[in-house]
XYZ file of C-alpha atoms in Angstrom:
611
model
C 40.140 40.560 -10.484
C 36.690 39.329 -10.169
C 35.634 41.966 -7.975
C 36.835 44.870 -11.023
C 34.599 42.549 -12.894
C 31.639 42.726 -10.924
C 32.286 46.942 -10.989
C 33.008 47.048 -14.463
C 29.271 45.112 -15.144
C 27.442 46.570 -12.339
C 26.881 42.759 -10.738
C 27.231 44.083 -7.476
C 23.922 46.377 -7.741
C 21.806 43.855 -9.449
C 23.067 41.147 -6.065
C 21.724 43.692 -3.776
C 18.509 44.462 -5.695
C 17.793 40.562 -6.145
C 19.019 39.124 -2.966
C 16.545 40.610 -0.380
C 13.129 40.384 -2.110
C 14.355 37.079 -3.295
C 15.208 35.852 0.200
C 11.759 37.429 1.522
C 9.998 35.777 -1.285
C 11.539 32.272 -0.483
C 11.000 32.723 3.615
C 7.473 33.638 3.371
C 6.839 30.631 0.944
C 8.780 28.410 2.845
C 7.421 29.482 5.981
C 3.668 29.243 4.795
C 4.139 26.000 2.959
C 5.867 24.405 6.328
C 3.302 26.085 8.550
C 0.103 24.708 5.963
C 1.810 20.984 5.421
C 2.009 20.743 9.111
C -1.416 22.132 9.887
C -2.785 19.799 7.343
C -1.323 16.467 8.435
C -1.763 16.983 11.949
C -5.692 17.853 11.345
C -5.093 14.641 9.066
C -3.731 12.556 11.377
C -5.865 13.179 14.362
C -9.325 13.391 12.716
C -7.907 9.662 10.906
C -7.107 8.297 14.910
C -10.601 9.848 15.908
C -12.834 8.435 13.067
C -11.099 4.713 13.463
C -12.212 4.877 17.232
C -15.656 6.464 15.945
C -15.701 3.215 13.349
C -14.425 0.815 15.927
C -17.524 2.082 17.664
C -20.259 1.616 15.551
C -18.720 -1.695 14.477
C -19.497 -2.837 18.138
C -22.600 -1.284 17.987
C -24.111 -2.869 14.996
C -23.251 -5.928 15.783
C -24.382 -6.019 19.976
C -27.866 -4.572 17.825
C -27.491 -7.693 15.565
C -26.913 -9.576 18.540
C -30.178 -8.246 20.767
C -32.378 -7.999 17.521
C -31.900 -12.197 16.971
C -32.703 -12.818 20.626
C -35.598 -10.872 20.211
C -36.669 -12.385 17.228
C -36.035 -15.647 18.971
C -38.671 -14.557 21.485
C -41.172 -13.064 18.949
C -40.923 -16.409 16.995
C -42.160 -18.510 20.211
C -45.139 -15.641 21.401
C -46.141 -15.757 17.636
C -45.619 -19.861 17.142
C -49.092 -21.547 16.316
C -47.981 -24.882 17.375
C -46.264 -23.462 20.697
C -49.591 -21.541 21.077
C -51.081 -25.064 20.906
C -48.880 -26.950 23.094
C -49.208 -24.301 25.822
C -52.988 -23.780 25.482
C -54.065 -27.607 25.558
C -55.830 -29.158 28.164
C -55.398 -32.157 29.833
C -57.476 -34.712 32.444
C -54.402 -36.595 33.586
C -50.779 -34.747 34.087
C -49.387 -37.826 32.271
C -50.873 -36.918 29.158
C -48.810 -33.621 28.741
C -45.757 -35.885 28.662
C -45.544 -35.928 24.631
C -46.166 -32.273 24.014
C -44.209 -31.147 27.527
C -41.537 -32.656 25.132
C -42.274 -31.476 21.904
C -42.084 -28.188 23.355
C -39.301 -28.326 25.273
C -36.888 -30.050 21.859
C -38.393 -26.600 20.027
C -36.852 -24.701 22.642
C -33.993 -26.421 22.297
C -33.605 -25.723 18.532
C -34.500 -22.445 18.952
C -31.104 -22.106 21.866
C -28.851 -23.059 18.797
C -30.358 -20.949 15.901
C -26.942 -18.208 16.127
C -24.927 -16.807 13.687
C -22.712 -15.042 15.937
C -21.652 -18.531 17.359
C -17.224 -17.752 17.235
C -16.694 -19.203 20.586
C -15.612 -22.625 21.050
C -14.526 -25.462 19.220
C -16.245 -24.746 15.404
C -16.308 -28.744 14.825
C -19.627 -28.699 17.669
C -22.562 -27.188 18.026
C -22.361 -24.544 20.733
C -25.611 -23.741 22.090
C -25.041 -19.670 22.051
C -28.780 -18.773 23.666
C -30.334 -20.306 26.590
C -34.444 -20.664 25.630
C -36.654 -20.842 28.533
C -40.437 -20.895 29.492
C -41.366 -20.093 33.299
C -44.979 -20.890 32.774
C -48.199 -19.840 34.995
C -51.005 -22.159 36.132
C -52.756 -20.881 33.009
C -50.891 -22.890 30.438
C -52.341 -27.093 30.557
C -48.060 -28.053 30.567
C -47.299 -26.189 34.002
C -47.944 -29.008 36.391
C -45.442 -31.105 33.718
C -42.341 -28.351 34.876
C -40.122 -28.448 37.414
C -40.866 -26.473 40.593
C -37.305 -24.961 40.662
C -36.448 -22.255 37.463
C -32.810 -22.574 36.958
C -31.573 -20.312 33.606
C -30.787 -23.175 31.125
C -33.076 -23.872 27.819
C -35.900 -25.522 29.419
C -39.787 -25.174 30.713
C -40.150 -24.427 34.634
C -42.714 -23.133 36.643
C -42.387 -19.514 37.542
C -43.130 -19.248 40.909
C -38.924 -18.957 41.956
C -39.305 -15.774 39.996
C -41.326 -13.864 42.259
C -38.794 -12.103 43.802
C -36.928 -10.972 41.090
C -36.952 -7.296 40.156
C -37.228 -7.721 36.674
C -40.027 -10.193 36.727
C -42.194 -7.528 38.657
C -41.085 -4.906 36.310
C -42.827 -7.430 33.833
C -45.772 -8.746 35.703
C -46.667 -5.175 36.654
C -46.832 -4.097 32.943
C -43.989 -1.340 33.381
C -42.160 -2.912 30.590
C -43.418 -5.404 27.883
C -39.299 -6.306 27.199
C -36.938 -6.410 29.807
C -33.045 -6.963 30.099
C -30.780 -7.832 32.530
C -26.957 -9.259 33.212
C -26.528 -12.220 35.300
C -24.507 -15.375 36.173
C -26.362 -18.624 36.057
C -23.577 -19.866 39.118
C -20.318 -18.791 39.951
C -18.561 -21.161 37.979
C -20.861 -20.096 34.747
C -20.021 -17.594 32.152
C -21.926 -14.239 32.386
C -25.048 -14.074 30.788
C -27.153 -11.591 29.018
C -31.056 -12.052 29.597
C -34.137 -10.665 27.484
C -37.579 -11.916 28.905
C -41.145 -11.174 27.513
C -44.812 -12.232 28.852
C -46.672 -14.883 26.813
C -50.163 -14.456 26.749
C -53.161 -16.582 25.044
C -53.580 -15.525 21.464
C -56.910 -16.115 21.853
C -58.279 -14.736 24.840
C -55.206 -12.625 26.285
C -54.764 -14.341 29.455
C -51.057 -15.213 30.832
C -49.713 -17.960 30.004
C -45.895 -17.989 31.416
C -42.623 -15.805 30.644
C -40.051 -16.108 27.833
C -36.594 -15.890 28.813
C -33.603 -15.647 26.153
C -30.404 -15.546 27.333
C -26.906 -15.122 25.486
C -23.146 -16.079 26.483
C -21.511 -13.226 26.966
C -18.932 -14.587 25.200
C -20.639 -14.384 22.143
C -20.195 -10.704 21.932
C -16.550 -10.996 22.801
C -15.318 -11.114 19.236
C -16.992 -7.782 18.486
C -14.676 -5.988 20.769
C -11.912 -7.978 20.091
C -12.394 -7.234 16.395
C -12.814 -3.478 16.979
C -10.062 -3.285 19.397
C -9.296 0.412 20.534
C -4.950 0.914 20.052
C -5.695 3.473 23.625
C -8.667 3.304 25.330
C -11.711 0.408 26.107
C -15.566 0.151 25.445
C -17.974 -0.103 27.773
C -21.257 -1.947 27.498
C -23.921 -0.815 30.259
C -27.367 -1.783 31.331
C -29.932 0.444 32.335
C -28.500 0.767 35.988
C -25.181 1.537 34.902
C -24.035 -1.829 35.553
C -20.835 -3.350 33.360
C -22.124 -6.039 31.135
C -19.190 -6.121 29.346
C -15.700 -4.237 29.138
C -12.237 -4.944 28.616
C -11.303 -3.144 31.453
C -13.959 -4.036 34.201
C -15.463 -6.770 35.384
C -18.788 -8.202 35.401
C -22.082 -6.487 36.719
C -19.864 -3.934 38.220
C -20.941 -0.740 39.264
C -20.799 1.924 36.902
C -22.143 4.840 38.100
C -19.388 5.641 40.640
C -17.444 6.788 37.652
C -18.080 10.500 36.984
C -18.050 10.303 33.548
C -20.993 7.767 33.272
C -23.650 9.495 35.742
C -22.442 12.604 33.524
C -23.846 11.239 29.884
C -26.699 13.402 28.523
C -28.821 12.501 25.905
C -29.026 9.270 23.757
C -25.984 9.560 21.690
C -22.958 12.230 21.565
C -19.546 12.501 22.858
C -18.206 14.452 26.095
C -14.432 15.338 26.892
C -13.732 14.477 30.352
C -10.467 13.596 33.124
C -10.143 10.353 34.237
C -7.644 9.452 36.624
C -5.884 13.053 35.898
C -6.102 12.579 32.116
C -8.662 13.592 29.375
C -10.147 11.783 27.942
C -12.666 11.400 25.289
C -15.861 9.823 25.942
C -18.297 8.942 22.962
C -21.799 6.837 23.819
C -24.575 5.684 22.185
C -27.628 4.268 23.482
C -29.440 1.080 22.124
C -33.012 0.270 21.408
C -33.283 -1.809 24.759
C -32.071 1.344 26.759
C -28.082 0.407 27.383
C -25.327 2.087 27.006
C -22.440 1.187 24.760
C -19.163 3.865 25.741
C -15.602 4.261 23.774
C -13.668 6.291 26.611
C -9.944 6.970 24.674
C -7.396 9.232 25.817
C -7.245 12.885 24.166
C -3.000 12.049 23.864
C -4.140 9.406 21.720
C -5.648 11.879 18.812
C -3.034 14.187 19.149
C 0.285 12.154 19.380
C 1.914 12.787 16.281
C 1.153 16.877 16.546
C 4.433 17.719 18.715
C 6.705 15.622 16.337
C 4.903 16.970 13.053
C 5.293 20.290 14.617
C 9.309 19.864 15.529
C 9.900 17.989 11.958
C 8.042 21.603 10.178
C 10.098 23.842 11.969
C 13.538 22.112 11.444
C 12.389 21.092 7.489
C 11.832 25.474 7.489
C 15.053 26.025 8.961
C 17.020 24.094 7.221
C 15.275 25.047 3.632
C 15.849 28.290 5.000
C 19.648 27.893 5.452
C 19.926 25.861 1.797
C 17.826 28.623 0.300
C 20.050 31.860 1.404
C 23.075 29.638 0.779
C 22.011 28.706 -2.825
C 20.621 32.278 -3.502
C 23.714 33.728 -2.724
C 25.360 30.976 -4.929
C 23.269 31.465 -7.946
C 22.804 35.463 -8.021
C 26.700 35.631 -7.702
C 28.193 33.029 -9.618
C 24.894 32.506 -12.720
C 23.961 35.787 -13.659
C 27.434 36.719 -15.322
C 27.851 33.270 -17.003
C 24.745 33.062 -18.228
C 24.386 36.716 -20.149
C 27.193 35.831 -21.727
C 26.442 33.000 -23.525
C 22.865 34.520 -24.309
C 24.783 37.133 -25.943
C 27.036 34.091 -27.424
C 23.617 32.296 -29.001
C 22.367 35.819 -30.190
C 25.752 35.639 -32.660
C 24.572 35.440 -36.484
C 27.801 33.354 -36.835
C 26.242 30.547 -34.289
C 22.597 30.122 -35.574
C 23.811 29.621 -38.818
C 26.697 26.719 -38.090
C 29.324 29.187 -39.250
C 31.372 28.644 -35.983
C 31.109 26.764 -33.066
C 29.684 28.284 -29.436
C 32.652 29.964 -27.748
C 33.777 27.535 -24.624
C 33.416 28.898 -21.236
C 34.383 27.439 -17.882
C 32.846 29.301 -15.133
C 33.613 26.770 -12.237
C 29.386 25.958 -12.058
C 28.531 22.633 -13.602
C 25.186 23.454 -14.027
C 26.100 26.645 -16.198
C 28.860 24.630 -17.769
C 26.815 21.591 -18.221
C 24.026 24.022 -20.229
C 26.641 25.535 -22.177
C 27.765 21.997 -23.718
C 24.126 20.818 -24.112
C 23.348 24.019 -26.069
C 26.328 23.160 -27.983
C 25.746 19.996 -28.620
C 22.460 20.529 -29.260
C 23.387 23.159 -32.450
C 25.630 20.273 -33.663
C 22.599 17.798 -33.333
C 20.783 19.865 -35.152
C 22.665 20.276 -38.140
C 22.927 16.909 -37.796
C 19.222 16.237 -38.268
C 19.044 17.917 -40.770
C 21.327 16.586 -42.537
C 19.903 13.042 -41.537
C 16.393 13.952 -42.566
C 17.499 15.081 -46.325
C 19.466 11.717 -46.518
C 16.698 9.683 -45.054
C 14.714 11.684 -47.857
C 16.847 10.335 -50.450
C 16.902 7.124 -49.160
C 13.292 6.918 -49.230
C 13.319 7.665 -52.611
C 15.686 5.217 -53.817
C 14.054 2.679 -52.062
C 10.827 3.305 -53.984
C 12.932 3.854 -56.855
C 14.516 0.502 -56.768
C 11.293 -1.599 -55.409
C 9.495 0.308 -58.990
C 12.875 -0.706 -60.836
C 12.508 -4.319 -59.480
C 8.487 -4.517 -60.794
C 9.258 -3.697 -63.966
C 10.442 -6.555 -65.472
C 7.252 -8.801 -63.262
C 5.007 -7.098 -64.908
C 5.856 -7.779 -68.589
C 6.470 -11.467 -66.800
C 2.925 -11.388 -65.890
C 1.161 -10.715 -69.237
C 3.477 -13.643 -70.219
C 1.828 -15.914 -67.819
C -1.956 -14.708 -68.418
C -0.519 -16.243 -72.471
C 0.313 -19.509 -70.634
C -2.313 -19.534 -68.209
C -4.914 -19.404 -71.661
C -3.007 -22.330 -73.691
C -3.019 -24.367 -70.871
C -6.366 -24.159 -70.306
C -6.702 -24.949 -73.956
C -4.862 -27.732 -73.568
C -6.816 -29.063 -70.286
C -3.552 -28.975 -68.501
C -5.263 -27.692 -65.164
C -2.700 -28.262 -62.602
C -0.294 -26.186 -64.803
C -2.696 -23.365 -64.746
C -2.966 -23.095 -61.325
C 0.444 -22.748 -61.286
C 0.823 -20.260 -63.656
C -2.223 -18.043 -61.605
C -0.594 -18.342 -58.194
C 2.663 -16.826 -60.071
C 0.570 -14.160 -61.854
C -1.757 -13.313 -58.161
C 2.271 -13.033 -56.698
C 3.357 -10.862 -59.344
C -0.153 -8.661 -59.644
C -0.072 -7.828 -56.207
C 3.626 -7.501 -55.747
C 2.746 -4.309 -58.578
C 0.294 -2.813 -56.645
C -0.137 -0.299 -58.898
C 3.296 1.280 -58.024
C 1.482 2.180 -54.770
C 3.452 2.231 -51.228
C 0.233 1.078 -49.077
C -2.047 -2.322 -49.368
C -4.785 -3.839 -47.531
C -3.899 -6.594 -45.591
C -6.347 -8.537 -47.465
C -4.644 -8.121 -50.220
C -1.211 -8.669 -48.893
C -2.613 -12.145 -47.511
C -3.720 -13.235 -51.104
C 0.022 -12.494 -52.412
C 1.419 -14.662 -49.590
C -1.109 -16.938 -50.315
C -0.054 -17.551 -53.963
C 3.511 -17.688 -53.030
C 2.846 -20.212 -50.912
C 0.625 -22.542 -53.151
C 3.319 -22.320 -55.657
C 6.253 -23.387 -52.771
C 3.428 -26.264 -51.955
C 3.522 -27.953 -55.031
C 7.539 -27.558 -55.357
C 7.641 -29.296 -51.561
C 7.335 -32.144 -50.626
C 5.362 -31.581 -47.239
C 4.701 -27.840 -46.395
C 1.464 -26.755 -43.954
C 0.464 -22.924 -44.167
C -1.597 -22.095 -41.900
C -2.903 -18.769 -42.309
C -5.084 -16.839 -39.392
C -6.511 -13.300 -40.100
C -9.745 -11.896 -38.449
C -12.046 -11.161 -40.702
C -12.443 -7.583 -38.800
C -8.058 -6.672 -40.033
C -8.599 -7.082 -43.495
C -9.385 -4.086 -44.161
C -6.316 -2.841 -42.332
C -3.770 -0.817 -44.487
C -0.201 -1.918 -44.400
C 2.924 -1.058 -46.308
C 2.642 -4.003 -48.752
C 5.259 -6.663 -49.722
C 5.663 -7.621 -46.074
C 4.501 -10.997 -45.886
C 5.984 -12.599 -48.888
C 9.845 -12.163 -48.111
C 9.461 -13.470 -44.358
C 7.954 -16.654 -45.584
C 10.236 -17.214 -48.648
C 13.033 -16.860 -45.834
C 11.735 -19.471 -43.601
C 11.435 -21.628 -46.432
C 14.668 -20.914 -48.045
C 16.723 -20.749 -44.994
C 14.111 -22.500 -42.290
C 13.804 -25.767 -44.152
C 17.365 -25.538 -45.821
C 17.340 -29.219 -44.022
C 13.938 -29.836 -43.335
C 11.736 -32.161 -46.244
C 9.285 -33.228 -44.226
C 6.673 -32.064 -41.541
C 7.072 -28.249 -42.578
C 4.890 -25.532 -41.203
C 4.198 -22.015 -41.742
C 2.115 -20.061 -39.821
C 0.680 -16.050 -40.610
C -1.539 -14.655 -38.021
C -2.456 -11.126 -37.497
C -4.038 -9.815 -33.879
C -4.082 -6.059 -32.544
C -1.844 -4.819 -29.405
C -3.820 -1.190 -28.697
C -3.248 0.517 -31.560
C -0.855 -1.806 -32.938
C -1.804 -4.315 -35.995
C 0.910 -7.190 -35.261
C 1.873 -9.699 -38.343
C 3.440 -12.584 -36.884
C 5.138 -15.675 -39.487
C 6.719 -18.540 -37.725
C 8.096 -22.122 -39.067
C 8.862 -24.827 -37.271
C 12.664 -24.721 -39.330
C 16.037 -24.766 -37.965
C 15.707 -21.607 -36.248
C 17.708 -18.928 -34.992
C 19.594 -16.810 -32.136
C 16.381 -14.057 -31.663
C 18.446 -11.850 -29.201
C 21.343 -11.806 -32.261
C 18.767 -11.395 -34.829
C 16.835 -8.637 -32.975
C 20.371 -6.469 -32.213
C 21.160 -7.019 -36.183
C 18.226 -5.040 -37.210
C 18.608 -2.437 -34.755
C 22.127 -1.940 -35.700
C 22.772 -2.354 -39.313
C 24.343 0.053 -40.946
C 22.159 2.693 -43.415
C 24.555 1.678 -46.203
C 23.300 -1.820 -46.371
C 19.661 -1.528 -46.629
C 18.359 -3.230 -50.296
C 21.885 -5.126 -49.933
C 21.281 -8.656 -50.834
C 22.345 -12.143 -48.689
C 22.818 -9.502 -45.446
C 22.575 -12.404 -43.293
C 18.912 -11.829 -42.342
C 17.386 -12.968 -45.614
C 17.326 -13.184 -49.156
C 16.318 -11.018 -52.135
C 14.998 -7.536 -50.720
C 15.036 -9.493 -47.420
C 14.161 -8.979 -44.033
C 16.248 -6.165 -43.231
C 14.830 -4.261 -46.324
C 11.084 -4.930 -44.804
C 12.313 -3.732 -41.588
C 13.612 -0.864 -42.849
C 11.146 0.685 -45.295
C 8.684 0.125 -42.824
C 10.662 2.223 -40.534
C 10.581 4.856 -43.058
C 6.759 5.239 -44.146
C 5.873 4.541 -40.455
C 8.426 5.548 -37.965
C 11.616 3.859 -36.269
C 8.951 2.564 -33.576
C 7.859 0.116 -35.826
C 9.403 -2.477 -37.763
C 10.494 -6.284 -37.152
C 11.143 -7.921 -33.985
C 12.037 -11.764 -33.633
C 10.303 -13.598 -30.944
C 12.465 -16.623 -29.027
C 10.034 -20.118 -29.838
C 11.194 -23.649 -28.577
C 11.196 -24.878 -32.062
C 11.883 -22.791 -35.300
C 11.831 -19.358 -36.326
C 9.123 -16.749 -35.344
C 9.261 -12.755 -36.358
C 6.788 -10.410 -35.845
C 5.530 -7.211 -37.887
C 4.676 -4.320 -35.479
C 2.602 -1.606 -37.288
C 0.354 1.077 -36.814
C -3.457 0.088 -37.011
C -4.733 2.417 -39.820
C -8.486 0.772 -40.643
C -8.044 3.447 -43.511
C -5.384 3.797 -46.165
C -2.911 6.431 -45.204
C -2.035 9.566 -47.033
């Protein structure tokens, strides 16, 4: 039967002149999305794995730089020194009398050997001495029969005649270099050391005076790399000969240059792609301002180890979208198209739109279709039922102002009356009863409000006010503490607020209460929200209970009196008209207090009166 359907409505010709470009349309999309997505996170991914190694890097580099820079400031400081210029320069009769500035000199140097910041090796509770200071001095210098004939590389002064033979020191004496540096162990049970010497000379007329020599632990400069620890791969830190100063991987003052890689590196800085041990790798260098070498070698694998599995996850995510999307296609051209035409033609019905008889029912085995049948349905009932809610809200509106206008009426022939009394008791010098008699009058003159709906909250605090003064002299022992920013007064509110939550707390918060009694009114702004908050220190009450109470009571028993809420209008007829000039966002909410009652006003912040 439902195939003489589909012949009778032509469904089968539209289903083959939908299905194919549809199902093109979807592949290529799916296919180009799948192929971009994974294109994009691999390039992602691996650029991400190359710049942490880049960063791991430089973060070695700037601080081995740091490192270097303090030992050479360390040397500067002493060639520079006045005083050490002094010490060196002096001349002396006797050998004996270098003994005080021999050690003068030699406690500088030893200051000098613990002057580092990059001291992280060690117990931190004592002072490590992180650079070894020395002075080989030449016959020149007054303190050089005062050394020891035998240098050894600890923070010292020592004659330099042991370092004669060493390749460095000729590169020095020779004038080849004015800064050399070199890796070596001061014994074999010593850590490995990293030396910097310079030549002092006479600041006055140039001749030699000895060597500097600054050495540093190599352990100093083992947090760097431990701190910019490669996941795959190692750093390599080499002198000018190629030799390892320091590595994760090598040793010591090994030989470098046997590796390919190394005697390969061009140039002061760049990066090279090269096998070692029948794997690429990546190599990336940069030279430092003493002439070494600091390497990152990291596998290639290592940049591009996620592309296979983001490749396999794209194809099988485009597969199986594929699948789900013919499936679905199929589904939908099929089973959607007929359904839904008819119940466009249903809503096109004159009958329909205008509530004259419900949307024919249709169950086409789809929930989806189904489900936006009902909605569509229901929506045409919720509808009519708006509108029907928004003439009765209408009405209600204008009852309410009907009865608040009804309910001023007789106030305001009651408050010419008291302006009479207020005048003969003045005459009579009864002041106490006048101020009565005015607090009633301010109540009543701004409870009119001119018939109008809206009132500045300065006004609105004056009414409350004179309510209040009034309940003051009828109580025994009532505090009203009242806390408005000067900056909200000129807020706008819908008036006759205030007054009916503090005559409940009085009425029904100090039912029991005679002594101690305190109101509080505050106002502060939330946003864009101008928040009234009263609370007593009464009997109190159940907030959750009060709080479902106003959200659920009934239409019919707004302006109701003794609702269970409050009194008079009471609180449920403040919540509610505010609801209606405002919005059902707004309105009362009571607040849960250790100790009495406390409700809050939520309103819009209008600076200006409303129209």
């Amino acid at each position: 039967m439902a195939i003489q359907i589909q012949k009778r409505n032509g469904k089968s010709g539209l289903l083959s002149r939908l299905s194919l470009p549809i199902f093109v349309l979807i592949v290529t999309f799916i296919a180009l999305f799948a192929t971009a997505a994974s294109y994009i996170l691999i390039r992602v991914q691996n650029d991400h794995t190359l710049k942490m190694a880049e960063q791991s890097m430089k973060f070695v580099y700037r601080n081995i730089e740091y490192q270097f820079d303090t030992m050479n400031n360390v040397a500067a400081f002493i060639l520079s020194n006045q005083s050490i210029e002094n010490l060196l320069e002096a001349t002396y009769q006797e050998t004996f009398e270098a003994a005080d500035n021999y050690y003068t000199l030699e406690t500088n140097l030893q200051n000098l050997s613990l002057l580092s910041l990059l001291n992280d090796f060690g117990s931190p509770d004592v002072a490590q001495q992180s650079y070894v200071v020395s002075l080989a001095l030449e016959p020149g210098s007054g303190l050089y029969h005062m050394a020891p004939d035998d240098f050894y590389p600890i923070t010292g002064i020592f004659k330099n005649e042991d370092l004669q033979g060493q390749e460095w020191f000729h590169r020095l004496s020779s004038g080849e270099r004015q800064n050399v540096w070199w890796g070596q162990k001061r014994d074999p049970m010593n850590a490995a050391m990293i030396y910097s010497a310079r030549k002092k000379t006479s600041l006055k007329d140039g001749r030699s005076l000895g060597t500097v020599i600054v050495g540093a632990d190599t352990r100093s400069i083992k947090s760097m790399f431990d701190n910019a620890h490669l996941e795959k791969g190692y750093h390599l830190l080499l002198d000018e000969t190629n030799q390892v100063i320091y590595s994760e991987r090598y040793e010591f003052l090994e030989n470098a240059a046997k590796f390919p890689y190394v005697s390969s590196l061009i140039g002061a800085k760049g990066s090279i792609i090269t096998r070692i041990d029948g794997e690429s790798h990546r190599v990336m260098f940069e030279t430092l301002k003493n002439g070494w070498k600091l390497l990152s070698v990291v596998p290639e694998s290592h940049f591009s180890q996620y592309t296979f599995a983001i490749s396999a996850l794209g194809v099988a995510i485009t597969l199986a979208a594929l699948l789900v999307a013919g499936f679905w296609l199929r589904r939908i051209v099929v089973r959607v198209t007929v359904p839904i035409t008819r119940l466009v033609n249903a809503i096109q019905r004159p009958e329909v739109v205008e509530f004259k008889m419900p949307l024919p029912y249709q169950n086409t085995g789809i929930y989806e279709v189904d489900e936006l049948n009902q909605k569509f349905a229901a929506m045409l009932v919720t509808l009519h039922s708006l509108i029907e809610k928004s003439f009765t809200e209408e009405i209600e509106r204008r009852q309410l102002q009907l009865e608040l206008l009804h309910a001023q009426i007789n106030p305001h022939f009651l408050y010419n009356t008291l302006d009479l009394i207020n005048c003969r008791a003045i005459m009579a010098g009864d002041q106490e009863t006048s101020r009565i008699v005015r607090s009633l009058a301010n109540v009543f003159r701004y409870g009119l409000n001119r018939g109008q709906t809206w009132i500045s909250l300065e006004g609105e605090v004056k009414q409350v006010e004179a309510y209040l003064l009034i309940q003051k002299m009828m109580m025994d022992d009532l505090n009203v503490h009242i806390q408005v920013p000067d900056k909200l007064l000129s807020a706008n509110i819908v008036h006759l607020i205030l007054q009916p939550l503090a005559e409940n707390a009085i009425i029904h918060g100090f039912a029991v209460r005679h002594s101690g009694c305190r109101i509080t009114i505050s106002a502060r702004l939330e946003r864009e929200e101008l928040v009234l908050r009263v609370e007593d220190n009464g009997r109190g009450c159940d907030a959750d209970k009060m709080n479902l109470m106003l959200q659920q009571q009934p239409v019919r028993d707004v302006g109701t009196k003794n609702s269970g809420i409050g009194t008079g209008y009471g609180t449920m007829n403040v919540h509610r008209r505010i609801q209606l000039h405002v919005g059902e966002a707004y309105g009362l909410r009571y607040i849960g207090v250790d100790e009495g009652t406390c409700v809050e006003v939520v309103l819009p912040y209008h600076p200006e009166q409303p129209v």
